[in-house]
Amino acid sequence: MSEREPEHNESTDEEVWLDLVARLEHMDASDPVHPEPGQSAGATDAAAPHGSGETGQTTPSRDPAAPTPAERTRAIFENQPLASAGPRDYTSKDEDEDDGGFVPPEPPPLGTGEPLVVLSWLGTLAGPLLLLVFAMFWRSAPLPVILGTIAVFAGSAAYLLFRLPQHRDEDDDGAAV
């Protein structure tokens, strides 16, 4: 059997690659690449023989007025137009003036509650949690500890229920702003 003849694309791929590598080896990374006006970006130098894998020395035209890549990048970010305002960026002229509308009062500090009510809530919430912890982790808990926990829970809940209002205003429908 004879070996298959390489296709035209397969034979020129290696030449194109070698040409590209040879051109890039001689370039300075800080110099921008400007193709010459009469030469396309993919064209090789006319002095380089085809198929040899070597190229002639091509020097990119260095225009003294051409900006460096760093200058071009800086110009991109410096010359941007101001960011457009979105719908939430709207400020009205009247917004600065106080129109005399409702201003809510300052809420009271959190620590100003009645101490007995706070302790009652703590006992009401902690009692069942303690009983659950005793059932899971301290199976041999003494009976007075368990009964004391139940008593604290019952007393706290009873105090909170006792503190509820005793009468209801018939004219009040409950709606309040």
XYZ file of C-alpha atoms in Angstrom:
177
model
C 0.000 0.000 0.000
C 1.191 3.447 -0.708
C 1.032 6.230 1.818
C -1.659 8.720 1.326
C -0.627 11.998 -0.224
C -1.083 14.873 2.302
C -3.833 17.286 1.487
C -2.979 20.845 0.583
C -4.221 22.168 3.973
C -2.138 19.676 5.961
C 1.108 20.610 4.222
C 0.620 24.358 4.540
C -0.446 24.265 8.195
C 3.088 23.514 9.323
C 4.524 26.251 7.110
C 2.045 28.808 8.399
C 2.779 27.824 11.986
C 6.542 28.091 11.530
C 6.108 31.454 9.834
C 3.972 32.727 12.718
C 6.438 31.520 15.336
C 9.380 33.087 13.501
C 7.625 36.450 13.225
C 6.591 36.459 16.882
C 10.069 35.554 18.140
C 11.526 38.778 16.746
C 8.823 41.089 18.110
C 9.160 43.273 21.150
C 6.197 42.874 23.495
C 5.987 46.608 24.197
C 5.747 47.583 20.523
C 2.243 47.623 19.073
C 1.788 45.794 15.805
C 0.713 48.021 12.943
C 0.368 46.269 9.577
C 1.835 48.153 6.703
C -0.754 49.789 4.430
C 0.048 47.614 1.418
C 0.268 44.319 3.323
C -2.544 42.270 4.754
C -2.272 40.900 8.295
C -1.759 37.296 7.131
C 0.605 37.991 4.251
C 4.275 37.063 4.528
C 7.219 39.154 3.463
C 7.984 38.911 -0.239
C 11.642 38.202 0.483
C 10.832 34.943 2.271
C 10.800 31.915 0.018
C 7.667 29.798 0.245
C 8.081 26.402 1.849
C 11.413 27.179 3.536
C 9.856 27.933 6.935
C 11.997 31.056 7.325
C 10.822 34.584 6.969
C 12.576 37.772 6.123
C 13.021 40.381 8.814
C 9.864 42.428 9.023
C 9.967 45.446 11.209
C 6.664 46.867 12.257
C 6.250 50.487 11.369
C 6.675 52.486 14.549
C 4.658 55.668 14.308
C 5.891 58.139 16.951
C 2.330 59.428 17.421
C 0.889 55.944 17.968
C -0.163 55.294 21.571
C 1.353 52.432 23.529
C -0.907 49.596 24.726
C -0.820 50.985 28.254
C -1.926 54.397 27.007
C -4.722 52.824 24.973
C -5.952 50.847 27.978
C -5.848 53.911 30.218
C -7.756 55.901 27.600
C -10.487 53.281 27.501
C -11.191 53.649 31.209
C -10.587 57.384 31.529
C -12.736 58.490 28.601
C -15.877 56.591 29.536
C -19.065 58.595 29.721
C -20.554 58.973 33.158
C -22.682 56.038 34.235
C -26.265 56.568 33.303
C -28.630 57.011 36.187
C -31.074 54.208 36.834
C -34.689 54.509 37.977
C -33.674 54.372 41.661
C -31.133 57.163 41.247
C -33.859 59.768 40.773
C -33.846 62.624 43.259
C -36.509 65.251 43.171
C -35.923 68.890 43.943
C -38.587 68.761 46.677
C -36.963 65.823 48.443
C -34.677 68.037 50.494
C -37.528 70.087 51.894
C -39.543 68.801 54.848
C -43.177 68.752 53.804
C -44.462 68.319 57.369
C -45.534 64.715 56.837
C -45.561 61.960 59.392
C -42.274 61.372 61.159
C -42.351 58.241 63.328
C -41.150 58.598 66.907
C -37.920 56.983 68.030
C -38.529 53.423 69.223
C -37.805 52.735 72.878
C -34.560 50.930 73.723
C -34.807 47.160 73.919
C -33.706 46.924 77.536
C -36.576 49.011 78.972
C -39.095 46.186 79.383
C -40.464 45.136 82.750
C -38.046 42.671 84.314
C -40.773 40.349 85.571
C -42.327 40.052 82.099
C -38.920 39.327 80.549
C -38.253 36.607 83.162
C -41.694 35.128 82.524
C -41.024 34.870 78.811
C -37.625 33.323 79.515
C -39.203 30.694 81.827
C -42.001 29.971 79.370
C -39.616 29.378 76.484
C -36.762 27.721 78.402
C -38.918 25.241 80.384
C -39.925 22.963 77.503
C -36.431 23.217 75.971
C -34.835 22.128 79.259
C -37.234 19.190 79.531
C -36.268 18.137 76.011
C -32.555 18.374 76.858
C -33.133 16.325 80.029
C -34.978 13.645 78.054
C -32.234 13.421 75.439
C -29.005 13.824 77.393
C -29.682 13.501 81.144
C -31.958 10.497 81.483
C -31.177 10.074 85.168
C -32.117 13.630 86.125
C -33.491 13.828 89.672
C -37.237 14.176 90.032
C -37.029 17.557 91.852
C -35.109 19.082 88.909
C -37.748 17.926 86.446
C -40.634 19.057 88.674
C -38.890 22.410 89.288
C -38.568 22.956 85.541
C -42.252 22.150 85.062
C -43.171 24.522 87.919
C -41.094 27.373 86.436
C -42.770 26.847 83.061
C -46.272 26.741 84.551
C -45.687 29.793 86.762
C -44.230 31.837 83.891
C -47.062 30.967 81.539
C -49.655 31.720 84.229
C -48.116 35.146 84.920
C -48.142 36.016 81.202
C -51.784 34.933 80.926
C -52.659 36.934 84.041
C -51.118 40.051 82.481
C -53.458 39.912 79.475
C -56.204 42.563 79.366
C -59.304 41.529 81.344
C -61.932 43.468 79.427
C -62.646 44.169 75.827
C -63.848 47.468 74.397
C -66.920 46.716 72.301
C -66.503 49.818 70.113
C -62.946 48.850 69.168
C -62.725 46.716 66.032
C -58.999 46.119 66.519
C -57.837 48.140 63.548
C -55.154 50.550 64.578
C -52.523 52.370 62.597
